[in-house]
mmCIF file of N, CA, C and O in Angstrom:
data_model
loop_
_atom_site.group_PDB
_atom_site.id
_atom_site.type_symbol
_atom_site.label_atom_id
_atom_site.label_comp_id
_atom_site.label_asym_id
_atom_site.label_seq_id
_atom_site.Cartn_x
_atom_site.Cartn_y
_atom_site.Cartn_z
ATOM 1 N N MET A 260 104.315 81.977 140.919
ATOM 2 C CA MET A 260 105.154 82.482 141.975
ATOM 3 C C MET A 260 105.461 83.949 141.677
ATOM 4 O O MET A 260 105.916 84.282 140.591
ATOM 5 N N LYS A 261 105.164 84.797 142.621
ATOM 6 C CA LYS A 261 105.464 86.222 142.487
ATOM 7 C C LYS A 261 106.887 86.431 142.996
ATOM 8 O O LYS A 261 107.214 86.068 144.129
ATOM 9 N N LEU A 262 107.744 86.983 142.157
ATOM 10 C CA LEU A 262 109.147 87.180 142.509
ATOM 11 C C LEU A 262 109.405 88.609 142.942
ATOM 12 O O LEU A 262 108.778 89.545 142.429
ATOM 13 N N ASN A 263 110.352 88.777 143.861
ATOM 14 C CA ASN A 263 110.773 90.126 144.230
ATOM 15 C C ASN A 263 111.829 90.591 143.227
ATOM 16 O O ASN A 263 112.257 89.835 142.346
ATOM 17 N N SER A 264 112.280 91.832 143.330
ATOM 18 C CA SER A 264 113.204 92.391 142.335
ATOM 19 C C SER A 264 114.527 91.646 142.277
ATOM 20 O O SER A 264 115.096 91.470 141.198
ATOM 21 N N VAL A 265 115.019 91.166 143.410
ATOM 22 C CA VAL A 265 116.268 90.398 143.431
ATOM 23 C C VAL A 265 116.074 89.073 142.704
ATOM 24 O O VAL A 265 116.919 88.660 141.895
ATOM 25 N N GLN A 266 114.957 88.405 142.960
ATOM 26 C CA GLN A 266 114.682 87.130 142.310
ATOM 27 C C GLN A 266 114.478 87.299 140.798
ATOM 28 O O GLN A 266 114.896 86.444 140.022
ATOM 29 N N ILE A 267 113.860 88.405 140.390
ATOM 30 C CA ILE A 267 113.704 88.663 138.954
ATOM 31 C C ILE A 267 115.070 88.814 138.311
ATOM 32 O O ILE A 267 115.355 88.226 137.263
ATOM 33 N N LYS A 268 115.934 89.576 138.940
ATOM 34 C CA LYS A 268 117.287 89.779 138.416
ATOM 35 C C LYS A 268 118.040 88.447 138.344
ATOM 36 O O LYS A 268 118.712 88.161 137.351
ATOM 37 N N GLN A 269 117.918 87.623 139.386
ATOM 38 C CA GLN A 269 118.573 86.311 139.388
ATOM 39 C C GLN A 269 118.012 85.427 138.279
ATOM 40 O O GLN A 269 118.757 84.722 137.595
ATOM 41 N N THR A 270 116.697 85.463 138.104
ATOM 42 C CA THR A 270 116.066 84.663 137.060
ATOM 43 C C THR A 270 116.591 85.079 135.689
ATOM 44 O O THR A 270 116.973 84.228 134.877
ATOM 45 N N LEU A 271 116.646 86.380 135.438
ATOM 46 C CA LEU A 271 117.088 86.869 134.142
ATOM 47 C C LEU A 271 118.573 86.604 133.887
ATOM 48 O O LEU A 271 119.002 86.583 132.736
ATOM 49 N N SER A 272 119.339 86.375 134.952
ATOM 50 C CA SER A 272 120.749 86.016 134.758
ATOM 51 C C SER A 272 120.905 84.536 134.403
ATOM 52 O O SER A 272 121.962 84.115 133.957
ATOM 53 N N GLN A 273 119.836 83.751 134.590
ATOM 54 C CA GLN A 273 119.890 82.314 134.336
ATOM 55 C C GLN A 273 118.980 81.874 133.191
ATOM 56 O O GLN A 273 119.017 80.722 132.753
ATOM 57 N N PHE A 274 118.141 82.786 132.720
ATOM 58 C CA PHE A 274 117.100 82.459 131.751
ATOM 59 C C PHE A 274 116.908 83.657 130.843
ATOM 60 O O PHE A 274 116.605 84.757 131.314
ATOM 61 N N GLU A 275 117.104 83.493 129.542
ATOM 62 C CA GLU A 275 117.001 84.605 128.614
ATOM 63 C C GLU A 275 115.535 84.936 128.351
ATOM 64 O O GLU A 275 114.812 84.160 127.714
ATOM 65 N N ALA A 276 115.111 86.067 128.872
ATOM 66 C CA ALA A 276 113.717 86.498 128.759
ATOM 67 C C ALA A 276 113.605 87.959 129.156
ATOM 68 O O ALA A 276 114.595 88.573 129.560
ATOM 69 N N GLN A 277 112.400 88.478 129.060
ATOM 70 C CA GLN A 277 112.080 89.807 129.557
ATOM 71 C C GLN A 277 110.935 89.668 130.542
ATOM 72 O O GLN A 277 109.939 88.995 130.246
ATOM 73 N N ALA A 278 111.080 90.289 131.706
ATOM 74 C CA ALA A 278 109.995 90.288 132.688
ATOM 75 C C ALA A 278 108.931 91.290 132.234
ATOM 76 O O ALA A 278 109.248 92.383 131.761
ATOM 77 N N ILE A 279 107.673 90.909 132.365
ATOM 78 C CA ILE A 279 106.583 91.835 132.079
ATOM 79 C C ILE A 279 106.360 92.662 133.346
ATOM 80 O O ILE A 279 106.092 92.097 134.408
ATOM 81 N N PRO A 280 106.495 93.981 133.275
ATOM 82 C CA PRO A 280 106.328 94.814 134.472
ATOM 83 C C PRO A 280 104.932 94.651 135.079
ATOM 84 O O PRO A 280 103.947 94.483 134.359
ATOM 85 N N ASP A 281 104.857 94.711 136.393
ATOM 86 C CA ASP A 281 103.578 94.576 137.102
ATOM 87 C C ASP A 281 102.549 95.609 136.680
ATOM 88 O O ASP A 281 101.345 95.362 136.768
ATOM 89 N N ASP A 282 102.999 96.774 136.208
ATOM 90 C CA ASP A 282 102.060 97.824 135.829
ATOM 91 C C ASP A 282 101.658 97.760 134.351
ATOM 92 O O ASP A 282 100.944 98.627 133.860
ATOM 93 N N HIS A 283 102.088 96.719 133.642
ATOM 94 C CA HIS A 283 101.696 96.558 132.236
ATOM 95 C C HIS A 283 100.203 96.241 132.165
ATOM 96 O O HIS A 283 99.688 95.472 132.985
ATOM 97 N N PRO A 284 99.474 96.798 131.204
ATOM 98 C CA PRO A 284 98.022 96.595 131.129
ATOM 99 C C PRO A 284 97.587 95.135 130.972
ATOM 100 O O PRO A 284 96.458 94.782 131.315
ATOM 101 N N VAL A 285 98.452 94.257 130.493
ATOM 102 C CA VAL A 285 98.071 92.858 130.292
ATOM 103 C C VAL A 285 98.150 92.027 131.582
ATOM 104 O O VAL A 285 97.538 90.965 131.674
ATOM 105 N N VAL A 286 98.869 92.510 132.585
ATOM 106 C CA VAL A 286 99.102 91.720 133.807
ATOM 107 C C VAL A 286 97.809 91.345 134.539
ATOM 108 O O VAL A 286 97.672 90.191 134.958
ATOM 109 N N PRO A 287 96.840 92.233 134.715
ATOM 110 C CA PRO A 287 95.603 91.797 135.391
ATOM 111 C C PRO A 287 94.931 90.609 134.691
ATOM 112 O O PRO A 287 94.450 89.685 135.347
ATOM 113 N N LYS A 288 94.915 90.615 133.361
ATOM 114 C CA LYS A 288 94.302 89.499 132.627
ATOM 115 C C LYS A 288 95.127 88.223 132.791
ATOM 116 O O LYS A 288 94.572 87.129 132.975
ATOM 117 N N LEU A 289 96.447 88.351 132.761
ATOM 118 C CA LEU A 289 97.310 87.183 132.967
ATOM 119 C C LEU A 289 97.106 86.613 134.369
ATOM 120 O O LEU A 289 97.043 85.392 134.549
ATOM 121 N N ASN A 290 96.995 87.498 135.367
ATOM 122 C CA ASN A 290 96.743 87.040 136.738
ATOM 123 C C ASN A 290 95.405 86.320 136.839
ATOM 124 O O ASN A 290 95.276 85.324 137.554
ATOM 125 N N GLU A 291 94.411 86.826 136.125
ATOM 126 C CA GLU A 291 93.093 86.191 136.125
ATOM 127 C C GLU A 291 93.168 84.789 135.505
ATOM 128 O O GLU A 291 92.551 83.845 136.003
ATOM 129 N N LEU A 292 93.933 84.666 134.434
ATOM 130 C CA LEU A 292 94.037 83.384 133.728
ATOM 131 C C LEU A 292 94.941 82.379 134.420
ATOM 132 O O LEU A 292 94.641 81.183 134.452
ATOM 133 N N PHE A 293 96.083 82.849 134.956
ATOM 134 C CA PHE A 293 97.120 81.941 135.431
ATOM 135 C C PHE A 293 97.462 82.078 136.907
ATOM 136 O O PHE A 293 98.297 81.348 137.430
ATOM 137 N N GLY A 294 96.844 83.024 137.586
ATOM 138 C CA GLY A 294 97.176 83.259 138.989
ATOM 139 C C GLY A 294 98.258 84.308 139.133
ATOM 140 O O GLY A 294 98.823 84.808 138.159
ATOM 141 N N GLU A 295 98.528 84.649 140.362
ATOM 142 C CA GLU A 295 99.475 85.707 140.718
ATOM 143 C C GLU A 295 100.911 85.208 140.472
ATOM 144 O O GLU A 295 101.395 84.306 141.159
ATOM 145 N N HIS A 296 101.563 85.777 139.458
ATOM 146 C CA HIS A 296 102.924 85.385 139.082
ATOM 147 C C HIS A 296 103.696 86.601 138.605
ATOM 148 O O HIS A 296 103.105 87.633 138.291
ATOM 149 N N THR A 297 104.993 86.420 138.484
ATOM 150 C CA THR A 297 105.817 87.312 137.687
ATOM 151 C C THR A 297 105.902 86.628 136.335
ATOM 152 O O THR A 297 106.288 85.460 136.251
ATOM 153 N N PHE A 298 105.534 87.328 135.280
ATOM 154 C CA PHE A 298 105.476 86.737 133.940
ATOM 155 C C PHE A 298 106.689 87.152 133.128
ATOM 156 O O PHE A 298 107.172 88.278 133.237
ATOM 157 N N PHE A 299 107.153 86.223 132.307
ATOM 158 C CA PHE A 299 108.318 86.444 131.458
ATOM 159 C C PHE A 299 107.974 86.081 130.020
ATOM 160 O O PHE A 299 107.290 85.085 129.769
ATOM 161 N N LEU A 300 108.488 86.880 129.082
ATOM 162 C CA LEU A 300 108.368 86.572 127.663
ATOM 163 C C LEU A 300 109.748 86.253 127.108
ATOM 164 O O LEU A 300 110.733 86.929 127.447
ATOM 165 N N ASN A 301 109.799 85.219 126.271
ATOM 166 C CA ASN A 301 111.030 84.914 125.552
ATOM 167 C C ASN A 301 110.665 84.382 124.177
ATOM 168 O O ASN A 301 109.505 84.439 123.774
ATOM 169 N N SER A 302 111.630 83.848 123.462
ATOM 170 C CA SER A 302 111.376 83.366 122.104
ATOM 171 C C SER A 302 110.423 82.180 122.070
ATOM 172 O O SER A 302 109.856 81.872 121.019
ATOM 173 N N ASP A 303 110.218 81.516 123.205
ATOM 174 C CA ASP A 303 109.275 80.396 123.274
ATOM 175 C C ASP A 303 107.857 80.844 123.588
ATOM 176 O O ASP A 303 106.904 80.125 123.310
ATOM 177 N N GLY A 304 107.705 81.989 124.239
ATOM 178 C CA GLY A 304 106.381 82.484 124.593
ATOM 179 C C GLY A 304 106.314 83.022 126.006
ATOM 180 O O GLY A 304 107.250 83.658 126.492
ATOM 181 N N LEU A 305 105.192 82.742 126.680
ATOM 182 C CA LEU A 305 104.912 83.250 128.019
ATOM 183 C C LEU A 305 105.319 82.205 129.060
ATOM 184 O O LEU A 305 104.959 81.034 128.944
ATOM 185 N N ASN A 306 106.054 82.644 130.071
ATOM 186 C CA ASN A 306 106.582 81.743 131.082
ATOM 187 C C ASN A 306 106.410 82.325 132.481
ATOM 188 O O ASN A 306 106.304 83.540 132.641
ATOM 189 N N VAL A 307 106.425 81.444 133.470
ATOM 190 C CA VAL A 307 106.459 81.827 134.876
ATOM 191 C C VAL A 307 107.481 80.948 135.576
ATOM 192 O O VAL A 307 107.921 79.937 135.027
ATOM 193 N N VAL A 308 107.829 81.334 136.783
ATOM 194 C CA VAL A 308 108.683 80.502 137.624
ATOM 195 C C VAL A 308 107.806 79.892 138.703
ATOM 196 O O VAL A 308 107.073 80.609 139.394
ATOM 197 N N GLU A 309 107.875 78.582 138.829
ATOM 198 C CA GLU A 309 107.146 77.865 139.875
ATOM 199 C C GLU A 309 108.141 77.400 140.929
ATOM 200 O O GLU A 309 109.270 77.032 140.595
ATOM 201 N N PRO A 310 107.743 77.402 142.206
ATOM 202 C CA PRO A 310 108.655 76.927 143.241
ATOM 203 C C PRO A 310 108.979 75.455 143.029
ATOM 204 O O PRO A 310 108.156 74.678 142.548
ATOM 205 N N ASN A 311 110.187 75.112 143.380
ATOM 206 C CA ASN A 311 110.660 73.742 143.295
ATOM 207 C C ASN A 311 111.059 73.338 144.709
ATOM 208 O O ASN A 311 111.639 74.142 145.435
ATOM 209 N N GLU A 312 110.779 72.139 145.098
ATOM 210 C CA GLU A 312 111.028 71.725 146.481
ATOM 211 C C GLU A 312 112.504 71.633 146.835
ATOM 212 O O GLU A 312 112.858 71.601 148.006
ATOM 213 N N SER A 313 113.375 71.605 145.862
ATOM 214 C CA SER A 313 114.805 71.519 146.135
ATOM 215 C C SER A 313 115.313 72.806 146.766
ATOM 216 O O SER A 313 114.892 73.895 146.406
ATOM 217 N N VAL A 314 116.211 72.666 147.679
ATOM 218 C CA VAL A 314 116.922 73.807 148.253
ATOM 219 C C VAL A 314 118.401 73.481 148.139
ATOM 220 O O VAL A 314 118.856 72.456 148.603
ATOM 221 N N GLU A 315 119.130 74.368 147.470
ATOM 222 C CA GLU A 315 120.546 74.137 147.231
ATOM 223 C C GLU A 315 121.344 75.298 147.809
ATOM 224 O O GLU A 315 121.125 76.447 147.449
ATOM 225 N N ALA A 316 122.239 75.004 148.710
ATOM 226 C CA ALA A 316 123.107 76.013 149.332
ATOM 227 C C ALA A 316 122.308 77.178 149.892
ATOM 228 O O ALA A 316 122.663 78.331 149.739
ATOM 229 N N GLY A 317 121.180 76.893 150.525
ATOM 230 C CA GLY A 317 120.383 77.922 151.164
ATOM 231 C C GLY A 317 119.515 78.740 150.231
ATOM 232 O O GLY A 317 118.852 79.668 150.662
ATOM 233 N N ALA A 318 119.523 78.424 148.951
ATOM 234 C CA ALA A 318 118.723 79.179 147.991
ATOM 235 C C ALA A 318 117.508 78.363 147.580
ATOM 236 O O ALA A 318 117.580 77.163 147.394
ATOM 237 N N GLN A 319 116.383 79.043 147.456
ATOM 238 C CA GLN A 319 115.173 78.391 146.965
ATOM 239 C C GLN A 319 115.362 78.086 145.485
ATOM 240 O O GLN A 319 116.032 78.809 144.767
ATOM 241 N N ALA A 320 114.760 77.006 145.041
ATOM 242 C CA ALA A 320 114.856 76.642 143.636
ATOM 243 C C ALA A 320 113.553 76.956 142.931
ATOM 244 O O ALA A 320 112.492 76.958 143.539
ATOM 245 N N GLY A 321 113.655 77.206 141.665
ATOM 246 C CA GLY A 321 112.476 77.448 140.851
ATOM 247 C C GLY A 321 112.610 76.775 139.512
ATOM 248 O O GLY A 321 113.712 76.501 139.043
ATOM 249 N N THR A 322 111.489 76.493 138.891
ATOM 250 C CA THR A 322 111.451 75.882 137.571
ATOM 251 C C THR A 322 110.677 76.802 136.641
ATOM 252 O O THR A 322 109.594 77.264 136.989
ATOM 253 N N VAL A 323 111.244 77.072 135.480
ATOM 254 C CA VAL A 323 110.562 77.898 134.487
ATOM 255 C C VAL A 323 109.537 77.019 133.778
ATOM 256 O O VAL A 323 109.858 75.951 133.277
ATOM 257 N N VAL A 324 108.286 77.490 133.765
ATOM 258 C CA VAL A 324 107.195 76.746 133.141
ATOM 259 C C VAL A 324 106.617 77.592 132.006
ATOM 260 O O VAL A 324 106.260 78.748 132.203
ATOM 261 N N ASN A 325 106.530 77.000 130.829
ATOM 262 C CA ASN A 325 105.962 77.668 129.664
ATOM 263 C C ASN A 325 104.446 77.556 129.714
ATOM 264 O O ASN A 325 103.897 76.462 129.794
ATOM 265 N N LEU A 326 103.730 78.690 129.709
ATOM 266 C CA LEU A 326 102.269 78.722 129.769
ATOM 267 C C LEU A 326 101.620 78.883 128.403
ATOM 268 O O LEU A 326 100.497 78.426 128.188
ATOM 269 N N ALA A 327 102.300 79.578 127.496
ATOM 270 C CA ALA A 327 101.735 79.837 126.164
ATOM 271 C C ALA A 327 102.878 79.994 125.171
ATOM 272 O O ALA A 327 103.932 80.541 125.500
ATOM 273 N N ASN A 328 102.638 79.508 123.974
ATOM 274 C CA ASN A 328 103.627 79.602 122.901
ATOM 275 C C ASN A 328 103.194 80.661 121.903
ATOM 276 O O ASN A 328 102.003 80.942 121.751
ATOM 277 N N TRP A 329 104.183 81.205 121.208
ATOM 278 C CA TRP A 329 103.876 82.145 120.141
ATOM 279 C C TRP A 329 103.121 81.397 119.053
ATOM 280 O O TRP A 329 103.497 80.303 118.666
ATOM 281 N N SER A 330 102.070 82.000 118.543
ATOM 282 C CA SER A 330 101.267 81.342 117.520
ATOM 283 C C SER A 330 101.511 81.909 116.124
ATOM 284 O O SER A 330 100.876 81.485 115.163
ATOM 285 N N ASP A 331 102.436 82.865 116.026
ATOM 286 C CA ASP A 331 102.777 83.407 114.714
ATOM 287 C C ASP A 331 104.261 83.741 114.649
ATOM 288 O O ASP A 331 104.934 83.841 115.669
ATOM 289 N N ALA A 332 104.758 83.887 113.444
ATOM 290 C CA ALA A 332 106.185 84.137 113.228
ATOM 291 C C ALA A 332 106.620 85.523 113.682
ATOM 292 O O ALA A 332 107.806 85.765 113.889
ATOM 293 N N HIS A 333 105.672 86.434 113.868
ATOM 294 C CA HIS A 333 105.990 87.811 114.264
ATOM 295 C C HIS A 333 106.012 87.990 115.786
ATOM 296 O O HIS A 333 106.202 89.104 116.262
ATOM 297 N N LEU A 334 105.792 86.912 116.527
ATOM 298 C CA LEU A 334 105.770 86.946 117.991
ATOM 299 C C LEU A 334 104.789 87.992 118.506
ATOM 300 O O LEU A 334 105.073 88.750 119.431
ATOM 301 N N ALA A 335 103.602 88.013 117.898
ATOM 302 C CA ALA A 335 102.598 88.997 118.276
ATOM 303 C C ALA A 335 101.370 88.379 118.924
ATOM 304 O O ALA A 335 100.544 89.089 119.477
ATOM 305 N N SER A 336 101.241 87.065 118.861
ATOM 306 C CA SER A 336 100.056 86.399 119.385
ATOM 307 C C SER A 336 100.462 85.114 120.106
ATOM 308 O O SER A 336 101.323 84.374 119.621
ATOM 309 N N LEU A 337 99.830 84.869 121.259
ATOM 310 C CA LEU A 337 100.144 83.685 122.059
ATOM 311 C C LEU A 337 98.971 82.710 122.071
ATOM 312 O O LEU A 337 97.812 83.124 122.043
ATOM 313 N N ALA A 338 99.286 81.426 122.132
ATOM 314 C CA ALA A 338 98.278 80.380 122.270
ATOM 315 C C ALA A 338 98.625 79.560 123.505
ATOM 316 O O ALA A 338 99.749 79.080 123.637
ATOM 317 N N PRO A 339 97.689 79.414 124.445
ATOM 318 C CA PRO A 339 97.979 78.661 125.673
ATOM 319 C C PRO A 339 98.400 77.227 125.374
ATOM 320 O O PRO A 339 97.890 76.596 124.443
ATOM 321 N N THR A 340 99.333 76.737 126.168
ATOM 322 C CA THR A 340 99.716 75.337 126.064
ATOM 323 C C THR A 340 98.742 74.513 126.887
ATOM 324 O O THR A 340 98.094 75.020 127.801
ATOM 325 N N ASN A 341 98.620 73.272 126.569
ATOM 326 C CA ASN A 341 97.790 72.342 127.330
ATOM 327 C C ASN A 341 98.422 72.178 128.709
ATOM 328 O O ASN A 341 99.598 71.819 128.796
ATOM 329 N N PRO A 342 97.691 72.424 129.805
ATOM 330 C CA PRO A 342 98.290 72.317 131.144
ATOM 331 C C PRO A 342 98.997 70.979 131.389
ATOM 332 O O PRO A 342 99.999 70.937 132.073
ATOM 333 N N GLY A 343 98.515 69.922 130.812
ATOM 334 C CA GLY A 343 99.167 68.621 130.975
ATOM 335 C C GLY A 343 100.440 68.486 130.182
ATOM 336 O O GLY A 343 101.219 67.575 130.398
ATOM 337 N N ARG A 344 100.658 69.424 129.253
ATOM 338 C CA ARG A 344 101.836 69.349 128.399
ATOM 339 C C ARG A 344 102.806 70.498 128.632
ATOM 340 O O ARG A 344 103.742 70.675 127.867
ATOM 341 N N ARG A 345 102.586 71.275 129.648
ATOM 342 C CA ARG A 345 103.503 72.384 129.936
ATOM 343 C C ARG A 345 104.873 71.823 130.264
ATOM 344 O O ARG A 345 104.998 70.856 131.004
ATOM 345 N N THR A 346 105.878 72.449 129.724
ATOM 346 C CA THR A 346 107.216 71.933 129.914
ATOM 347 C C THR A 346 108.010 72.794 130.875
ATOM 348 O O THR A 346 107.884 74.020 130.888
ATOM 349 N N SER A 347 108.805 72.150 131.675
ATOM 350 C CA SER A 347 109.740 72.832 132.552
ATOM 351 C C SER A 347 111.014 73.044 131.760
ATOM 352 O O SER A 347 111.602 72.092 131.260
ATOM 353 N N LEU A 348 111.418 74.300 131.658
ATOM 354 C CA LEU A 348 112.536 74.616 130.785
ATOM 355 C C LEU A 348 113.881 74.646 131.478
ATOM 356 O O LEU A 348 114.887 74.352 130.873
ATOM 357 N N SER A 349 113.911 75.045 132.722
ATOM 358 C CA SER A 349 115.197 75.138 133.398
ATOM 359 C C SER A 349 114.984 75.156 134.907
ATOM 360 O O SER A 349 113.896 75.380 135.393
ATOM 361 N N PHE A 350 116.054 74.927 135.605
ATOM 362 C CA PHE A 350 116.080 74.886 137.054
ATOM 363 C C PHE A 350 116.830 76.111 137.530
ATOM 364 O O PHE A 350 117.947 76.358 137.090
ATOM 365 N N LEU A 351 116.226 76.927 138.375
ATOM 366 C CA LEU A 351 116.834 78.178 138.819
ATOM 367 C C LEU A 351 117.103 78.160 140.310
ATOM 368 O O LEU A 351 116.360 77.553 141.079
ATOM 369 N N ARG A 352 118.145 78.853 140.701
ATOM 370 C CA ARG A 352 118.399 79.099 142.127
ATOM 371 C C ARG A 352 117.950 80.509 142.430
ATOM 372 O O ARG A 352 118.327 81.450 141.756
ATOM 373 N N LEU A 353 117.125 80.650 143.456
ATOM 374 C CA LEU A 353 116.580 81.951 143.821
ATOM 375 C C LEU A 353 116.819 82.231 145.294
ATOM 376 O O LEU A 353 116.360 81.473 146.144
ATOM 377 N N ASN A 354 117.531 83.296 145.588
ATOM 378 C CA ASN A 354 117.681 83.715 146.974
ATOM 379 C C ASN A 354 116.434 84.491 147.362
ATOM 380 O O ASN A 354 115.820 85.152 146.537
ATOM 381 N N THR A 355 116.063 84.421 148.609
ATOM 382 C CA THR A 355 114.866 85.116 149.055
ATOM 383 C C THR A 355 115.182 86.500 149.616
ATOM 384 O O THR A 355 114.274 87.181 150.070
ATOM 385 N N ASP A 356 116.420 86.910 149.588
ATOM 386 C CA ASP A 356 116.816 88.223 150.132
ATOM 387 C C ASP A 356 116.295 89.356 149.293
ATOM 388 O O ASP A 356 116.183 89.327 148.137
#
């Protein structure tokens, strides 16, 4: 799910992470591997927000999905998670404004 700037800000207020800027050199490769998303890095690894069918108080919901975990103690290398074992970490409310 590609998020707008308001949704990124809302996500970061509910989920401790850093958004990878769209102009970062790694984004084209991430898009090739995982599709068009806003990508987030945190202590668990690489994450995206996927739409959730729930709608609460007029806000779209999203679920944080972990795509890759850190493979070293220095948080310098990522290893993809098994798609069947990807975990949903949290439930987010996202306004579309």
